[in-house]
Every structure is written in C-alpha cells, then in structure tokens.
Short mmCIF file of C-alpha atoms in Angstrom, two decimals:
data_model
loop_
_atom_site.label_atom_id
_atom_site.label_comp_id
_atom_site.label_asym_id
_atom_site.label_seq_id
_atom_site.Cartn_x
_atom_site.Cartn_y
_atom_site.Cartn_z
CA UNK L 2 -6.05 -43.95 24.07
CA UNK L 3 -7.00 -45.87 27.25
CA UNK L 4 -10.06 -47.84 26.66
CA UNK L 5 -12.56 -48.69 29.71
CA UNK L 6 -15.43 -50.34 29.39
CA UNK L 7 -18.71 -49.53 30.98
CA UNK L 8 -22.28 -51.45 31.47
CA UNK L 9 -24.11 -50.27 28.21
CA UNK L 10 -26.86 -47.41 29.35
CA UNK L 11 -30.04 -47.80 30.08
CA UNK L 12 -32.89 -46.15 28.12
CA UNK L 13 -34.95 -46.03 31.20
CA UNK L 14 -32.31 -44.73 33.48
CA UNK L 15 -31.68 -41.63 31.18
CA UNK L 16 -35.04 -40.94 30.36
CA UNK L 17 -35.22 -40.62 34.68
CA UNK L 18 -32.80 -38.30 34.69
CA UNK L 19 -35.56 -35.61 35.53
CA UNK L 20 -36.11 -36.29 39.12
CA UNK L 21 -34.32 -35.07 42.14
CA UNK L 22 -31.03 -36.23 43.65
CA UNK L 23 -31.49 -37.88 46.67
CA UNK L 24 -30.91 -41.22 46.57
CA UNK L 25 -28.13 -42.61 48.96
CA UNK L 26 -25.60 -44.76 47.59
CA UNK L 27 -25.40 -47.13 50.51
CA UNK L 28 -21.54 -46.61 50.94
CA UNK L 29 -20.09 -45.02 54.39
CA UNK L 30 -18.88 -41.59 54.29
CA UNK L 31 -15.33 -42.57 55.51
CA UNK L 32 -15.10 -45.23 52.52
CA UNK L 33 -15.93 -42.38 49.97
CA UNK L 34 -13.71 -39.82 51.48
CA UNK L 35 -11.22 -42.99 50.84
CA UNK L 36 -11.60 -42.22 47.23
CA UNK L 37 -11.19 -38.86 46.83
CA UNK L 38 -8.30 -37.25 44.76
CA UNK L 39 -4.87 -37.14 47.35
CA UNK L 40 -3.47 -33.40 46.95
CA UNK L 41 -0.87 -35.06 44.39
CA UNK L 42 -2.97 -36.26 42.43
CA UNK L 43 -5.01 -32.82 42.53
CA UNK L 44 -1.48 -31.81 41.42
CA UNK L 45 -1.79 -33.83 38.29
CA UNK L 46 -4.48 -31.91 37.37
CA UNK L 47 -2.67 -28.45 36.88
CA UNK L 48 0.01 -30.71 35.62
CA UNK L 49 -2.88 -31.62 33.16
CA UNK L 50 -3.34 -28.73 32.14
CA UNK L 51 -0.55 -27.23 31.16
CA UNK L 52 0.62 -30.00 29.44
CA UNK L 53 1.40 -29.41 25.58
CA UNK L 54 1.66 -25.86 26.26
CA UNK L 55 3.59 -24.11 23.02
CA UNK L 56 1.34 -27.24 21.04
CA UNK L 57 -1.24 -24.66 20.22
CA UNK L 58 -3.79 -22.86 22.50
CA UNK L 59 -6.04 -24.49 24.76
CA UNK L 60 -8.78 -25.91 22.97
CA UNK L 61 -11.34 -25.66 26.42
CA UNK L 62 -12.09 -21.59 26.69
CA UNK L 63 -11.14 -20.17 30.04
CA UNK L 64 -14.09 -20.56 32.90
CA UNK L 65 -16.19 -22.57 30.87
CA UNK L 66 -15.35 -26.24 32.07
CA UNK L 67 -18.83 -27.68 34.12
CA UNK L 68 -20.15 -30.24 35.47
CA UNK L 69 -23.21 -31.86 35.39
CA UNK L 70 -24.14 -32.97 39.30
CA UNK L 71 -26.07 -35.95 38.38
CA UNK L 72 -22.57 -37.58 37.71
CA UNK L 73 -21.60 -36.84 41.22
CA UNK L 74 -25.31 -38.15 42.98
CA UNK L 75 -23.71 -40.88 44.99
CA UNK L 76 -21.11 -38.86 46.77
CA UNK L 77 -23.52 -35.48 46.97
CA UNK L 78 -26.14 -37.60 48.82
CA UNK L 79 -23.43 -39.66 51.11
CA UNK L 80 -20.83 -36.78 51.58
CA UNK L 81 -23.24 -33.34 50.60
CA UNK L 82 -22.42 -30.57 48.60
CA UNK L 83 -19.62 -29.20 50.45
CA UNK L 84 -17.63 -32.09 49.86
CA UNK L 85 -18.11 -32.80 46.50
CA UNK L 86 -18.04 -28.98 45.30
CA UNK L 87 -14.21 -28.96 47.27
CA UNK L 88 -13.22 -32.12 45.16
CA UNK L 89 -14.17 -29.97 42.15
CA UNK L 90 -12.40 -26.95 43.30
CA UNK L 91 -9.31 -28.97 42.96
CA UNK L 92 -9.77 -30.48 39.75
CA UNK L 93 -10.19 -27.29 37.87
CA UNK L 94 -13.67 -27.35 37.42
CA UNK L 95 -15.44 -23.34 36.96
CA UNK L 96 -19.51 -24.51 36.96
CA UNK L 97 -21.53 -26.64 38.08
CA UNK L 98 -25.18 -27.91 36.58
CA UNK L 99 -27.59 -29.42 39.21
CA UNK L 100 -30.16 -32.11 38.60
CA UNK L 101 -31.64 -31.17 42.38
CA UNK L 102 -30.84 -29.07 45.30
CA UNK L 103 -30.86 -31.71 48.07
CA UNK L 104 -28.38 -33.73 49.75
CA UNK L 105 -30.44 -36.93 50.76
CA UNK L 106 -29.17 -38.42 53.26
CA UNK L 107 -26.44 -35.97 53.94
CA UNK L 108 -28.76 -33.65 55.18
CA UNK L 109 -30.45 -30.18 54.10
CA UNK L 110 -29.57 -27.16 52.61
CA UNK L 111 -30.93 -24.01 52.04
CA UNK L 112 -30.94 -22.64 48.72
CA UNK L 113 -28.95 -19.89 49.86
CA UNK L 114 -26.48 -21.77 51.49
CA UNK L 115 -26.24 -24.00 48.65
CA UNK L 116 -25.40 -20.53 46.48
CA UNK L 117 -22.67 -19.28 48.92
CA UNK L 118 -21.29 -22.72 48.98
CA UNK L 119 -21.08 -23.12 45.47
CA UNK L 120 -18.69 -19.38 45.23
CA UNK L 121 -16.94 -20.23 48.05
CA UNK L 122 -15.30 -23.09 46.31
CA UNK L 123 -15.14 -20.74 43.11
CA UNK L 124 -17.86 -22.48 41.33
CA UNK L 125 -21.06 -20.81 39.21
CA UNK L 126 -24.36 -22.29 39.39
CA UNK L 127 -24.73 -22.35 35.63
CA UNK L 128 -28.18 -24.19 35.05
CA UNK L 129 -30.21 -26.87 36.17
CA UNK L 130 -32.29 -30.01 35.11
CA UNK L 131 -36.17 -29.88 36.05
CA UNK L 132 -38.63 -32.48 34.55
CA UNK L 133 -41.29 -31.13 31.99
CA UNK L 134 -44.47 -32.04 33.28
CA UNK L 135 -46.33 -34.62 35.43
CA UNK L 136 -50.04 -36.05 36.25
CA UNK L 137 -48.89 -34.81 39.93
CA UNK L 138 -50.49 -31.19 40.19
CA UNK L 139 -47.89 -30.75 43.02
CA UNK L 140 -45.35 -31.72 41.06
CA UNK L 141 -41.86 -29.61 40.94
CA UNK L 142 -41.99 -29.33 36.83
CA UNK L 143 -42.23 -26.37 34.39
CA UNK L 144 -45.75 -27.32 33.30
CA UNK L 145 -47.13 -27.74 37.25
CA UNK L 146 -45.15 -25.43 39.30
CA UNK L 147 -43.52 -23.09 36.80
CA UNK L 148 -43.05 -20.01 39.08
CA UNK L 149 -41.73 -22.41 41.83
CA UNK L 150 -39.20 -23.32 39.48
CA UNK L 151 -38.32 -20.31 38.57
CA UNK L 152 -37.91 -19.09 42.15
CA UNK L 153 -35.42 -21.38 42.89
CA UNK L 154 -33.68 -20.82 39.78
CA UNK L 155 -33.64 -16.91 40.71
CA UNK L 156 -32.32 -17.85 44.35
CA UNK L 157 -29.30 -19.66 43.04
CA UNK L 158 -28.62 -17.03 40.49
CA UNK L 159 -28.86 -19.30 37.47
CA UNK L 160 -28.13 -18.16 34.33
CA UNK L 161 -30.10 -21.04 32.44
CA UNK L 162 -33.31 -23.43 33.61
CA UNK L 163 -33.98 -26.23 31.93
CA UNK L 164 -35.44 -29.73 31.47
CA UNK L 165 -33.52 -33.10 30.41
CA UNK L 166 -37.17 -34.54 29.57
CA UNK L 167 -38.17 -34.98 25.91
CA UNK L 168 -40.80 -33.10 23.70
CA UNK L 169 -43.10 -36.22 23.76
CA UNK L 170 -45.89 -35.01 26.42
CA UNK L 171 -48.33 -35.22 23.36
CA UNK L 172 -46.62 -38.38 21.60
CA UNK L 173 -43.84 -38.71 18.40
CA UNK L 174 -46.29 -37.16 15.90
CA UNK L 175 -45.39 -33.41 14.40
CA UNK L 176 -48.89 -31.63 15.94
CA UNK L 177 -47.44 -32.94 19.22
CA UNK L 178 -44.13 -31.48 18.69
CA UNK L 179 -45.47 -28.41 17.93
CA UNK L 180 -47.67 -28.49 20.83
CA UNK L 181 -44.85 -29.23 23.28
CA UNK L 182 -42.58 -26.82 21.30
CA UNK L 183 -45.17 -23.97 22.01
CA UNK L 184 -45.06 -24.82 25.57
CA UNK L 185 -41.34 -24.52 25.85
CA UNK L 186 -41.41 -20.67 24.12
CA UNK L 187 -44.42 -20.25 27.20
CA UNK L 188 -41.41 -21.07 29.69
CA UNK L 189 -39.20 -19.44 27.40
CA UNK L 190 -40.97 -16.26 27.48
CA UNK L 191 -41.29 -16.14 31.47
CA UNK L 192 -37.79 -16.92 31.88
CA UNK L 193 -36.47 -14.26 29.64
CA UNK L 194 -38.80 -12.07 31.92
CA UNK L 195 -36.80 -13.00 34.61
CA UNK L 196 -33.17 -12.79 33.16
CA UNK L 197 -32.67 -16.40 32.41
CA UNK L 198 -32.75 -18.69 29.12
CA UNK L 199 -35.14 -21.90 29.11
CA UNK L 200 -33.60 -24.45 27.60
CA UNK L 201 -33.72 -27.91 26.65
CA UNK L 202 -31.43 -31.32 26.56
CA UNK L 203 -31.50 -34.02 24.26
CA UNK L 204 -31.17 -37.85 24.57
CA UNK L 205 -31.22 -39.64 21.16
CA UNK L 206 -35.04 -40.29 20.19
CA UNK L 207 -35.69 -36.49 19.57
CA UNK L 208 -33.52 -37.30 16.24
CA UNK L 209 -36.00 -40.31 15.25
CA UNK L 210 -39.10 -39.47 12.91
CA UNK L 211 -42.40 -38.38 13.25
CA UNK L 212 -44.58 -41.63 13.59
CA UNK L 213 -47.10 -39.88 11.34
CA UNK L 214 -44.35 -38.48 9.05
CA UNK L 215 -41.37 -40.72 8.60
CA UNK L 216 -39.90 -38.31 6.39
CA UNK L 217 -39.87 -35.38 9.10
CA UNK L 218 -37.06 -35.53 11.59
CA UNK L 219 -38.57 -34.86 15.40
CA UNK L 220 -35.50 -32.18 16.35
CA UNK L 221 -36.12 -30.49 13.24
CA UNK L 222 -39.53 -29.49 13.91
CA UNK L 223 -38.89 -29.00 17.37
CA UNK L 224 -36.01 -26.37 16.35
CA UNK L 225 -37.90 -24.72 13.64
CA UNK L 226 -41.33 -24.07 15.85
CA UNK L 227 -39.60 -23.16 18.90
CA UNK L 228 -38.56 -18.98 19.01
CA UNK L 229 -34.85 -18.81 18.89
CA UNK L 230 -35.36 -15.92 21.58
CA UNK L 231 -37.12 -18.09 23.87
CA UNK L 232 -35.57 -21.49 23.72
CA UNK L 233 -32.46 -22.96 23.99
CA UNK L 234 -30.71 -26.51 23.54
CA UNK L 235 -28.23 -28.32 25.41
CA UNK L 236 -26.89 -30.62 23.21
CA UNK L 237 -25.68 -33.76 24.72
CA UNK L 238 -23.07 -34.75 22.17
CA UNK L 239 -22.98 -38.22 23.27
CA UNK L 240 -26.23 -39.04 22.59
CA UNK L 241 -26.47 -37.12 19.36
CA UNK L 242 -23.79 -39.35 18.10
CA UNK L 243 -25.67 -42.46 19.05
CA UNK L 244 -28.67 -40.66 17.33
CA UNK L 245 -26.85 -40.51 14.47
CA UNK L 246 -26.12 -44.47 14.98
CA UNK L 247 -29.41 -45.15 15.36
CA UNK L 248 -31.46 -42.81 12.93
CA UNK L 249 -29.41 -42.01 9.78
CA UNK L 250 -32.24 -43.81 8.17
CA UNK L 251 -36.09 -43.07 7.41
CA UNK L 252 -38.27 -45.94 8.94
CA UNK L 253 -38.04 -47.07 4.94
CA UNK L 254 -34.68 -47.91 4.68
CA UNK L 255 -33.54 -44.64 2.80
CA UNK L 256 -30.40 -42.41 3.75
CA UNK L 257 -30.83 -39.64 6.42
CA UNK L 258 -27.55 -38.59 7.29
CA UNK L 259 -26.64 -35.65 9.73
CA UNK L 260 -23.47 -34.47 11.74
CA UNK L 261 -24.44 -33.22 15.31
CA UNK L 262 -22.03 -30.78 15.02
CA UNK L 263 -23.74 -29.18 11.90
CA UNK L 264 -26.39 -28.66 13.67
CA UNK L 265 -24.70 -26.45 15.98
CA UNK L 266 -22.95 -24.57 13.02
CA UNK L 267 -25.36 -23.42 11.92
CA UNK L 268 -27.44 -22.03 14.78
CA UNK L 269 -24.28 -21.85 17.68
CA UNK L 270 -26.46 -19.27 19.36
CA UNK L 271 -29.25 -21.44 20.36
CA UNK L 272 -26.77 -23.49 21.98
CA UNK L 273 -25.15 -21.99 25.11
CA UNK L 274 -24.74 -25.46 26.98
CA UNK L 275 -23.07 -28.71 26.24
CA UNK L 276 -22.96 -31.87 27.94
CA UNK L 277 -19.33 -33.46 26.79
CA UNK L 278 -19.88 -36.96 27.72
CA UNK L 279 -17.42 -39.77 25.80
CA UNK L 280 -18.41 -43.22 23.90
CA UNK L 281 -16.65 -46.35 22.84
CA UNK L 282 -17.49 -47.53 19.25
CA UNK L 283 -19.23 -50.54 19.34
CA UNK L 284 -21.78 -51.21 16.32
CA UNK L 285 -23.37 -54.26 18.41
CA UNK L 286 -24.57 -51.82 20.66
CA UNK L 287 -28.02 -50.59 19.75
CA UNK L 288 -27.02 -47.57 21.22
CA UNK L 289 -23.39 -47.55 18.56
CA UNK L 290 -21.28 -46.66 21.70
CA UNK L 291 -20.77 -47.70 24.84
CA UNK L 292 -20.77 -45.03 27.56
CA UNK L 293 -17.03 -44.67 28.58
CA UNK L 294 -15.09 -41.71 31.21
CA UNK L 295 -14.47 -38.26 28.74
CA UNK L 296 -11.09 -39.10 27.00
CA UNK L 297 -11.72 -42.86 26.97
CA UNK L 298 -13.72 -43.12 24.04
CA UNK L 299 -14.25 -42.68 19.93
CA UNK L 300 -15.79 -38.87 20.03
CA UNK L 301 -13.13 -36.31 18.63
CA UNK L 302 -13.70 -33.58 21.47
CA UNK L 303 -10.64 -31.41 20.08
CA UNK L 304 -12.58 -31.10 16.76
CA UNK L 305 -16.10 -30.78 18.11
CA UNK L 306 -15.23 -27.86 20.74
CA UNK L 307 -12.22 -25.87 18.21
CA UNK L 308 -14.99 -25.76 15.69
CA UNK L 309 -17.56 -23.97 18.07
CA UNK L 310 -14.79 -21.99 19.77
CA UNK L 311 -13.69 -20.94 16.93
CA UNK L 312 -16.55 -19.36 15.60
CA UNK L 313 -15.99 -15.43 15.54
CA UNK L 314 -17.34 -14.02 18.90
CA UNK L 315 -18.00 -18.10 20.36
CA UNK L 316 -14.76 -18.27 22.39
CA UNK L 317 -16.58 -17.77 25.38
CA UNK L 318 -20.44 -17.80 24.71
CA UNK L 319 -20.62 -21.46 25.62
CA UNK L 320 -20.53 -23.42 28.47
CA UNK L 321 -18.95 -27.18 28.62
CA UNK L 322 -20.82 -29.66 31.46
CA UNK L 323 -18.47 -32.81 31.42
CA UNK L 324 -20.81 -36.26 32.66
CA UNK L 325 -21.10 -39.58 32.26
CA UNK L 326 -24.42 -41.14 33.36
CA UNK L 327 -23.04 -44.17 35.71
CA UNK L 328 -19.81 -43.46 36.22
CA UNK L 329 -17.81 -46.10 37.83
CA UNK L 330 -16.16 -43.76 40.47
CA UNK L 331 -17.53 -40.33 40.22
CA UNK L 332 -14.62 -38.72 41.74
CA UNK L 333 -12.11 -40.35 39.49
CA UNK L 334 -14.64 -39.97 36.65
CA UNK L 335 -14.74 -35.81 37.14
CA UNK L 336 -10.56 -35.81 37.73
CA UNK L 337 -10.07 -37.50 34.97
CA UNK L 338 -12.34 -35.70 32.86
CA UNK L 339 -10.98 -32.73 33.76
CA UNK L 340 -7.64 -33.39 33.30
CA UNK L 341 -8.23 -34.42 29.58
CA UNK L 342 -10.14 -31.47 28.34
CA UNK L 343 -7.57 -28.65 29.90
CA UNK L 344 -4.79 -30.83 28.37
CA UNK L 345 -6.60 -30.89 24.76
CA UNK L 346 -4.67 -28.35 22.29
CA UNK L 347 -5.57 -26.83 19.12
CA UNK L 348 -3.63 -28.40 15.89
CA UNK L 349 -1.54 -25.72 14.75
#
C-alpha cells in the first residue's frame, strides 16, 4: 500500500469545521483547472472500478459513495460549484455533503440553483454540516436560527441536517451531556416534522470521560439520553480510531477498550452517515495516526464497510462521505479516493 504522508491535524482546525465555506485559496482559476483529472485519467476511474470483478462483490453498495465538500473548499471557492460537482461526476461519486452553500469568491448561488446543479451532474444533496450554537443571536446554528436552518435544508431537499460541533455547549461533565443531548432530540423532533433526520458527527474527545465521572464514557451518555427516533450519528471513522488511541484508558490508568465498529453493530440504525477518511499508524502522534488520502493508510475499510453492509436489510441504508481534512490536492484526493473504494471487493 502506497504510503503518503500528511502535516499531522490540527485540533483547532477540526473543531472549526462548523463554519461556512468561503474562504479563497489564493490560487488562479486557470492553475486549478491545471489540476483537474484529464478524461484518461477519469477513465481510470471506471477502470477502478471494475477492477477485481469475479474477486467477490463490490464491497461499496451501489449510489452510496459521498463526499464531504469541506474536502473540496479550495477549489469550490476558486472554481464554484459547477466545477467541482463536474470533477465529481467523473470520478464516480453519487452524493455530496456540504459544510456551506456559498462559493466565496467564485461568486453566488441560489439555493435553488445550487439544487439543480447538484442533479444535473447526477449528484444528491445528502446532508449538511451546521454549527451547534453561538453567543451571536444572528448566528446561522441550530440553537439561534433553527427554522432558518431548516429552510435551507428543505430547499436543497436534504435528507439529513446536521452539526460537526461537539456536545460540550455546557462543558465535559454528564448533566451537560444530557443537557446538550436533550437539545439535539429538540432539533431532532422538528426535523422529523419536516421529513429529515438531525444528526450528529464526531471528532475524538466525545470518546474521553466525564471530568466529573472518569468512569463514564462522554459518547455513551450522549447515545443513551438522546431518542434513537430523533437523533442520529455520523460516525467519522477516522477519528474514532484515534479515539480509541487516545482514550482506551480511564483518567486512572485502567483498561477501557472499545472497537468503533461495535458501536455501530450494535445500533447500525442510528447511523445512516459515515465519513470514510484514512490514517497512517504512527504511535508518536498524539492523535495515533496521521491523516493520509482514503487507501493510503492503516484503517481496514473492506472490513469496516462488509460488516455494516452486510447486516440483513443494511446494503443500502447507509451512506459513505469520503474526506480528508487538508488534503494535499483536493481533486487528486477525491479521484483517488474514489477509485479505491469502487475497486475494494468482498473476501470470498
């Protein structure tokens, strides 16, 4: 497997993850069309895909390969969506996940337009990042503008609305869980109203412990006091690998192991969204991995999606959102990402 390494993330950078794209890249339009996929290589990708065929059946369900836009920021605020969503037309992809519905610098865009856009290029608006909450009362979160949210959401025909901000309005303690958990069924419940599923994604420190329980996992209480019927979780399996790096022991020193993918075993309908983002090994990390493109790193994809697919009446109840946080060329970073998971085949 190719290795390549990658700056090690950020804490602060993902935990920013809930604003709005718009931020231009300072490159020239001309140089980033420079960069794009040639129609051979575009090629490679349906090449890609059928490789290993008679090797066992695809282990990536049919229609269910994303991706998450915030990967693609650079070139949606240089080039715009148009652009970007044709790039992904040609590598395969079948949804898309936004993180904001501007362009920056490239311009603006209706909501509508952004909608017809998206289909043209045969491409479903699957969900969307929003932040949580904010001292701003004018703020576009769930807590301060939740019906202008869930307009938008509406407009674009989303399926799923979400936030990539943690549970810690009211700090690491379980009360404050609980109190941010029974926000999220209030969003929940006015989402459901409205056809869609509220749902949540996780970076690593909703796996730590309560600071005034160390025995008490965060996610657990978070999953047990929010209503399966209201709220839903996008796991990011990267960074519930480097949680389990990073908290497979109580603040004391004793074992707490867990295997992300249990969790998801167990409960595989409260999980309708994943984000399938790759990691290098690398124990001197305090993360445990260094963020790497998907196919390029230590996380055993063919195992982690077969065992969900697999699941009697899962083939197709989930929904796969490949990213990788600072890519080092988005383009190549969503070809190539593509390419691997269509080529991926069940053992036999």
């Amino acid at each position: 497997m190719s290795r390549t390494h990658q700056p090690d993330p950020e804490l602060t950078h993902r935990l920013s993850r809930r604003g709005m794209l718009g931020v231009a890249a300072g490159a020239t339009v001309a140089a980033l069309l420079g960069t794009a996929a040639s129609p051979a290589q575009a090629a490679g990708t349906t090449d890609a895909a059928t490789a290993g065929k008679g090797r066992g059946r695809p282990v990536l369900p049919p229609g269910r390969l994303g991706i998450q836009l915030y990967s693609l920021r650079d070139k949606v605020s240089t080039l715009g969506f148009a652009p970007v969503f044709a790039e992904l037309e040609k590598y395969g992809y079948d949804e898309v996940e936004f993180a904001g519905y501007t362009q920056g610098s490239a311009g603006p865009i209706t909501l509508a337009q952004l909608k017809r856009l998206a289909r043209n290029h045969g491409l479903t608006p699957i969900g969307s990042h929003v932040g949580y909450y904010s001292s701003d009362p004018n703020a576009y979160t769930f807590a301060q503008n939740l019906d202008k949210v869930l307009d938008d959401a509406q407009a674009l025909g989303l399926k799923h609305i979400g936030t990539a901000a943690g549970p810690f309005r009211y700090g690491t303690t379980v009360d404050a869980m609980k109190r941010a958990a029974e926000e999220f069924n209030t969003y929940g419940a006015v989402a459901r109203a409205r056809g869609m599923k509220f749902y949540q994604h996780n970076h690593s420190e909703e796996f730590a412990f309560a600071s005034d329980q160390p025995h008490v996992r965060l996610y657990d209480v978070l999953l047990r006091e929010t209503d399966p019927s209201l709220v839903y979780l996008e796991m990011d399996i990267f960074w519930a690998y480097v949680a389990q790096f990073r908290f497979s022991k109580r603040p004391d020193g004793t074992p707490a192991p867990f295997e992300p993918l249990d969790y998801v075993l167990r409960r595989p309908n409260r999980y309708p969204l994943f984000h399938v983002k790759d990691g290098e090994s690398d124990p001197s990390n305090p993360f445990g991995y260094r963020m790497v493109d998907v196919g390029d790193g230590d996380i055993d994809y063919q195992k982690f999606i077969s065992a969900v697919t697999r699941l009697k009446g899962h083939r197709l109840a989930h929904h796969w959102q490949a990213e990788h946080d600072n890519p080092t060329e988005s383009f190549t970073f969503a070809r190539r990402s593509s390419e691997h998971l269509h080529a991926l085949r069940e053992k036999c």
